[in-house]
PDB file of C-alpha atoms in Angstrom:
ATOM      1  CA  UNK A   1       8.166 128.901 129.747  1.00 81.00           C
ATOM      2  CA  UNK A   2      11.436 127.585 128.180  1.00 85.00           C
ATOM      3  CA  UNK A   3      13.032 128.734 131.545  1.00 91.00           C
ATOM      4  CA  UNK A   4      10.840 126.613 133.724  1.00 92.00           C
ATOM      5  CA  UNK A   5      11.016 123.413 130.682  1.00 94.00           C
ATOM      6  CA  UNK A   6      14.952 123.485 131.174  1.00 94.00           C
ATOM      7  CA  UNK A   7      14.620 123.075 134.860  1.00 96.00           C
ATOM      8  CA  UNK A   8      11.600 120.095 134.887  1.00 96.00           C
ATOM      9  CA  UNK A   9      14.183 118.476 132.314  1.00 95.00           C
ATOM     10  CA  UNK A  10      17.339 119.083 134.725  1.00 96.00           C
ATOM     11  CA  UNK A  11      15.128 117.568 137.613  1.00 96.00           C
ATOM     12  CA  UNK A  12      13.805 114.608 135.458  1.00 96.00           C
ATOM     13  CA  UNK A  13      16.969 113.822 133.965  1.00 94.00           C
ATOM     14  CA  UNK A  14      18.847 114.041 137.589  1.00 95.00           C
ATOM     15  CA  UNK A  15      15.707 111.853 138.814  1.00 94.00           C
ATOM     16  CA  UNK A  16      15.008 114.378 141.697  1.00 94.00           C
ATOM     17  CA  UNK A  17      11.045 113.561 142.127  1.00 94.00           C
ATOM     18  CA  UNK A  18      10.132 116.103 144.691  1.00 95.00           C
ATOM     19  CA  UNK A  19      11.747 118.959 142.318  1.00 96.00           C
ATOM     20  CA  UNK A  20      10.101 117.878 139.345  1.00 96.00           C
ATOM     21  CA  UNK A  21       6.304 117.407 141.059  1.00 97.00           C
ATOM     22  CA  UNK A  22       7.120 121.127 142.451  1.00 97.00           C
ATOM     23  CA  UNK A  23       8.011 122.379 138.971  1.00 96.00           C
ATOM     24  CA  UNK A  24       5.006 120.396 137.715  1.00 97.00           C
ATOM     25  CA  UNK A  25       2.951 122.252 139.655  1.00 96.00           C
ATOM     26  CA  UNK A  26       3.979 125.667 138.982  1.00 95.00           C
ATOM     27  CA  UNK A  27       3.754 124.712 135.316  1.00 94.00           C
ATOM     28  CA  UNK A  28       0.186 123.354 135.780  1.00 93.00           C
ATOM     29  CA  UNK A  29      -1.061 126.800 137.352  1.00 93.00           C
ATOM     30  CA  UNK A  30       0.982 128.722 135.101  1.00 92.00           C
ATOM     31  CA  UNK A  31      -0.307 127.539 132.022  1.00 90.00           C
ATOM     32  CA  UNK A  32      -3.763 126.593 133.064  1.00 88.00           C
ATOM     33  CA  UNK A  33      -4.144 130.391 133.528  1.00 87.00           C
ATOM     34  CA  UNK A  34      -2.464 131.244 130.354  1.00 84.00           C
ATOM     35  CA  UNK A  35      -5.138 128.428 128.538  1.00 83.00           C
ATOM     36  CA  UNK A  36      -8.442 130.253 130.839  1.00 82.00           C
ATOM     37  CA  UNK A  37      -7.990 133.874 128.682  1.00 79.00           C
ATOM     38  CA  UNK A  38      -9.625 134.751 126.229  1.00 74.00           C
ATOM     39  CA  UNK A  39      -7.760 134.585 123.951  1.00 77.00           C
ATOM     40  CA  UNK A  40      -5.915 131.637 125.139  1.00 74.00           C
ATOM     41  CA  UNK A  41      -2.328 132.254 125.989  1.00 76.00           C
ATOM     42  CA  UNK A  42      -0.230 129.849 123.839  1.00 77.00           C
ATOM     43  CA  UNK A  43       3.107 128.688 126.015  1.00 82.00           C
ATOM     44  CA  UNK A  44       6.084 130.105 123.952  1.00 86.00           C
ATOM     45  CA  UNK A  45       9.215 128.520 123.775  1.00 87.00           C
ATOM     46  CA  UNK A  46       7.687 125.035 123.478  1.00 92.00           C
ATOM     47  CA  UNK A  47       9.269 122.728 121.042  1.00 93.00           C
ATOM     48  CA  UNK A  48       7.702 119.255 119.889  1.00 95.00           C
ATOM     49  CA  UNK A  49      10.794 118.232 121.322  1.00 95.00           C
ATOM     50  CA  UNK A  50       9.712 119.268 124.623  1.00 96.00           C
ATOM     51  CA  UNK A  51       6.617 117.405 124.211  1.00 96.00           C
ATOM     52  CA  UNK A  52       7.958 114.269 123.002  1.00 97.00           C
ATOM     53  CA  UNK A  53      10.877 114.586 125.729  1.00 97.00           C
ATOM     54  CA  UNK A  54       8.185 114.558 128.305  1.00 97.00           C
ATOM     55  CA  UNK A  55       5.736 111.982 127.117  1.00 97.00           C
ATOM     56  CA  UNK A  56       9.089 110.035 127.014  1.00 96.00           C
ATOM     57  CA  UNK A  57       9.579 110.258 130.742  1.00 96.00           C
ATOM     58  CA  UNK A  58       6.274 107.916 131.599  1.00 94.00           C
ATOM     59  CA  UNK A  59       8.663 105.198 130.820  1.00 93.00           C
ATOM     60  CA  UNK A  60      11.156 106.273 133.405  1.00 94.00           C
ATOM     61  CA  UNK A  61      11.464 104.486 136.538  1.00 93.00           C
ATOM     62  CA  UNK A  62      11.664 107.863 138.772  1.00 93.00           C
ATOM     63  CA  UNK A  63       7.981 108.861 137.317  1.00 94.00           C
ATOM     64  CA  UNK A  64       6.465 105.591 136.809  1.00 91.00           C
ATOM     65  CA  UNK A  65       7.036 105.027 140.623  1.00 92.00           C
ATOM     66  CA  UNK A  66       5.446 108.030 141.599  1.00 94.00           C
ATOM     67  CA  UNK A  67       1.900 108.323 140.710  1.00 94.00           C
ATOM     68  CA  UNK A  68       1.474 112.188 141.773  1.00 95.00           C
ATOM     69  CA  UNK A  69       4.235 112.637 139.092  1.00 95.00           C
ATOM     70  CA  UNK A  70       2.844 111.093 136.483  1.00 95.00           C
ATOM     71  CA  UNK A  71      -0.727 112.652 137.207  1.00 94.00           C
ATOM     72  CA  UNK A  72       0.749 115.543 137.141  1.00 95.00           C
ATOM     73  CA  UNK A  73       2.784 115.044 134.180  1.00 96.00           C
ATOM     74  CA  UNK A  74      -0.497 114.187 131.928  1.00 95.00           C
ATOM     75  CA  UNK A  75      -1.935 117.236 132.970  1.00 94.00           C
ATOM     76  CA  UNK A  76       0.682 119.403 131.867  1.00 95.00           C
ATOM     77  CA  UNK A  77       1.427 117.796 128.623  1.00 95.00           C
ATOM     78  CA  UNK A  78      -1.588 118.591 127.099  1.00 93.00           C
ATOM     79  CA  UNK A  79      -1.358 122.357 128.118  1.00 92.00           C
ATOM     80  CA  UNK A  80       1.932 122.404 126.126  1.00 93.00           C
ATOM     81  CA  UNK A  81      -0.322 121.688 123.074  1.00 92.00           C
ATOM     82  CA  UNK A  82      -2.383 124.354 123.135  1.00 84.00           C
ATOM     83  CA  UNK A  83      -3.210 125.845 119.861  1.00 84.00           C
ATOM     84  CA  UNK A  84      -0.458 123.607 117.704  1.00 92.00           C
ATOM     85  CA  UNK A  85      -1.756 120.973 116.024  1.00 93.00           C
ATOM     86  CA  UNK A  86       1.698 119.557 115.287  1.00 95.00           C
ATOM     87  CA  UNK A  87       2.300 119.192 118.713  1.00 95.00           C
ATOM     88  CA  UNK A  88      -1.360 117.621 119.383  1.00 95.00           C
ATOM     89  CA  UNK A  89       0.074 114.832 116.503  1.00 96.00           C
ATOM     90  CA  UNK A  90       3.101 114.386 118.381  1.00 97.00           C
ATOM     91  CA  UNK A  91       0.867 113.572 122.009  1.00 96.00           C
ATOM     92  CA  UNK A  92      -1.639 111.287 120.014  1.00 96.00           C
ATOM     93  CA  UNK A  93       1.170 109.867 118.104  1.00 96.00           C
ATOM     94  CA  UNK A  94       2.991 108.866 121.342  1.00 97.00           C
ATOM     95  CA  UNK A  95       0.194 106.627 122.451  1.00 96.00           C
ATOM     96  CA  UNK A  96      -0.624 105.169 119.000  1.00 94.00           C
ATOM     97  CA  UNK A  97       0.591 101.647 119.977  1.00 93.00           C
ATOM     98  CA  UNK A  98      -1.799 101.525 122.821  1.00 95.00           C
ATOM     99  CA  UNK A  99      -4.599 102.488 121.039  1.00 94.00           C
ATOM    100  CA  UNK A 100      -4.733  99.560 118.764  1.00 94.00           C
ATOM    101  CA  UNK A 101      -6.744  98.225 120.760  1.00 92.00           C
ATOM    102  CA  UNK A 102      -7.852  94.555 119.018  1.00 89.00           C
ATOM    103  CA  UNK A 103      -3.470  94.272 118.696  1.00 92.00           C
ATOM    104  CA  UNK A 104      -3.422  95.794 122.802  1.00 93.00           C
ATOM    105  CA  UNK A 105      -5.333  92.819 124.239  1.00 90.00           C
ATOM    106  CA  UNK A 106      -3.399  89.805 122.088  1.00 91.00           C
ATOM    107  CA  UNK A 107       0.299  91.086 123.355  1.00 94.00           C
ATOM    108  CA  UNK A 108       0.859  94.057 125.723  1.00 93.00           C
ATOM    109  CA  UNK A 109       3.944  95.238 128.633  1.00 94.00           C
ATOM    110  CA  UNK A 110       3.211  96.160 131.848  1.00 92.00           C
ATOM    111  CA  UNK A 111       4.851  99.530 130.310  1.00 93.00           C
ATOM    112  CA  UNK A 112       1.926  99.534 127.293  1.00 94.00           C
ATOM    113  CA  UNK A 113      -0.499  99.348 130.723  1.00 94.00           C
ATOM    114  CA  UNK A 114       1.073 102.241 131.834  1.00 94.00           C
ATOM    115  CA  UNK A 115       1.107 103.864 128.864  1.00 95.00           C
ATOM    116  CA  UNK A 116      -2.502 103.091 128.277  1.00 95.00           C
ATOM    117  CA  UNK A 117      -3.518 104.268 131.627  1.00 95.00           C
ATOM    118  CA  UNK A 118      -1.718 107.542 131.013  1.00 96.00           C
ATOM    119  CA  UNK A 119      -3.756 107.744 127.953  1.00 96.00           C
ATOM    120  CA  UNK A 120      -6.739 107.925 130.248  1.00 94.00           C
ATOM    121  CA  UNK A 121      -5.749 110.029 132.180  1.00 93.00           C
ATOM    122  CA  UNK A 122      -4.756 112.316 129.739  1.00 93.00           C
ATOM    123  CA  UNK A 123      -8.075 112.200 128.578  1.00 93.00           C
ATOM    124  CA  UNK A 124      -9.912 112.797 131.251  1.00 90.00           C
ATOM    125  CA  UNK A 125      -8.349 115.763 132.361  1.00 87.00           C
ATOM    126  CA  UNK A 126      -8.864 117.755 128.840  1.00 90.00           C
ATOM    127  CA  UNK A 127      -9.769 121.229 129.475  1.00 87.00           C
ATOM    128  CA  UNK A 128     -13.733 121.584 128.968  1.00 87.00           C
ATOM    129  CA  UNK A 129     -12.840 124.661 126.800  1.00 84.00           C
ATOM    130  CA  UNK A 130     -12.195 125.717 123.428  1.00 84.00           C
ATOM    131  CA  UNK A 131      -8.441 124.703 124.000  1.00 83.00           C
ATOM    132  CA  UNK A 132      -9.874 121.290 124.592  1.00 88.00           C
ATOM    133  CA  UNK A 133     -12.510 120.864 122.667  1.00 91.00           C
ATOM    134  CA  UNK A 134      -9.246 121.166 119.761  1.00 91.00           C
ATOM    135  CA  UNK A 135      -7.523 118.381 121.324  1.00 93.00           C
ATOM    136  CA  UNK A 136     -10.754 116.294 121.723  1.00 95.00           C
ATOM    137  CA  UNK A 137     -11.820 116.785 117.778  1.00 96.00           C
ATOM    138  CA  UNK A 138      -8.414 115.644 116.686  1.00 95.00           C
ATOM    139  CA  UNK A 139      -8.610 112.548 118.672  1.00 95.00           C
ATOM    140  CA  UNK A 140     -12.108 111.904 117.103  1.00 96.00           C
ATOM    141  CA  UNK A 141     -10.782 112.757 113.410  1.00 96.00           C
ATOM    142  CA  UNK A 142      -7.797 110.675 113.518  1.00 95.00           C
ATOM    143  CA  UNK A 143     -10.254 107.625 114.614  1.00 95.00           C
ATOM    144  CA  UNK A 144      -9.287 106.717 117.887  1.00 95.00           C
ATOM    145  CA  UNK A 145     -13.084 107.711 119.627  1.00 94.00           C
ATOM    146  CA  UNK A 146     -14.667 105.085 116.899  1.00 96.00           C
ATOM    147  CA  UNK A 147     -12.066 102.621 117.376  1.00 94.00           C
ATOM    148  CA  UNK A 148     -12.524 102.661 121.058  1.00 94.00           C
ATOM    149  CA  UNK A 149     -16.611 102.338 119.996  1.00 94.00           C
ATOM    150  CA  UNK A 150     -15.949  99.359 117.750  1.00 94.00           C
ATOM    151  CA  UNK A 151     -13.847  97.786 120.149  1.00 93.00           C
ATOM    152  CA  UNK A 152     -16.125  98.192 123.083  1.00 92.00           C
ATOM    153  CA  UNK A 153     -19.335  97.275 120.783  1.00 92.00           C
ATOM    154  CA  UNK A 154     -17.480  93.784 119.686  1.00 91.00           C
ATOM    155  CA  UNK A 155     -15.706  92.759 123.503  1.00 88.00           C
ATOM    156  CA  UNK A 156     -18.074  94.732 126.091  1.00 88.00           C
ATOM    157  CA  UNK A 157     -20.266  91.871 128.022  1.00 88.00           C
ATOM    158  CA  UNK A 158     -23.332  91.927 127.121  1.00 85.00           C
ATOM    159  CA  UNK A 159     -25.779  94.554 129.382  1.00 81.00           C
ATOM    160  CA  UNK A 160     -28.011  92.432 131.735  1.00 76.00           C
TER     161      UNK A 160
END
């Protein structure tokens, strides 16, 4: 796994898009199989560094102008997570600015939308699994699901 982290950073860093989506990919399958066992196959070799070094690349002009790179990068990321809660701190902790979401709609970037939106993303592609079900009861003990409720139950229209 380190092996195939040193080359998505090589291709990320040399902002070679096709190369990184290809190793993207492989990493995708690779651990999505690992994460389908029973037990679950934790990646080895995978540093918070990794993790943060990733989630910093949505800011990057090579992936933020390529939308099959950044899907696929949100998909891996939280694969990368899988079983370490440190490192499930380090992808909620990335995104902690966006998720203030009263502060989000008084001043935002067009790179907090993108962060946001990766966010989403993120989300919605959680593994329906034990491995996920982790990730998703972290999310709803550090607050965010009932901030997103109190948010939406103070600025949603009214239902007609």
């Amino acid at each position: 796994m380190a092996c195939l982290l040193g080359a998505l950073r090589l291709t990320l860093e040399a902002e070679e898009p096709l190369l990184a989506e290809q190793l993207l990919s492989t990493l995708e399958a690779v651990l999505a199989e690992g994460a389908a066992r029973t037990p679950p196959i934790a990646p080895s070799g995978v540093t918070q560094g990794d993790v943060t070094f990733l989630l910093a690349q949505v800011a990057s002009p090579v992936v933020k102008s390529s939308p099959r790179l950044l899907q696929l990068l949100m998909r891996v990321v939280p694969f990368l997570t899988l079983t370490d809660e440190a490192k499930m701190e380090v992808l909620i902790g990335h995104f902690k600015r966006q998720l203030n979401f009263s502060r989000f709609d008084l001043e935002h970037t067009a790179d907090d939308d993108v962060q946001l939106e990766c966010f989403c993303n993120l989300s919605a592609g959680i593994e329906r699994n034990d491995n996920g079900n982790r990730l998703k009861q972290l999310l709803v003990s550090r607050g965010i699901v009932q901030s997103a409720i109190r948010y939406l139950l103070v600025y949603a229209p009214p239902a007609k």
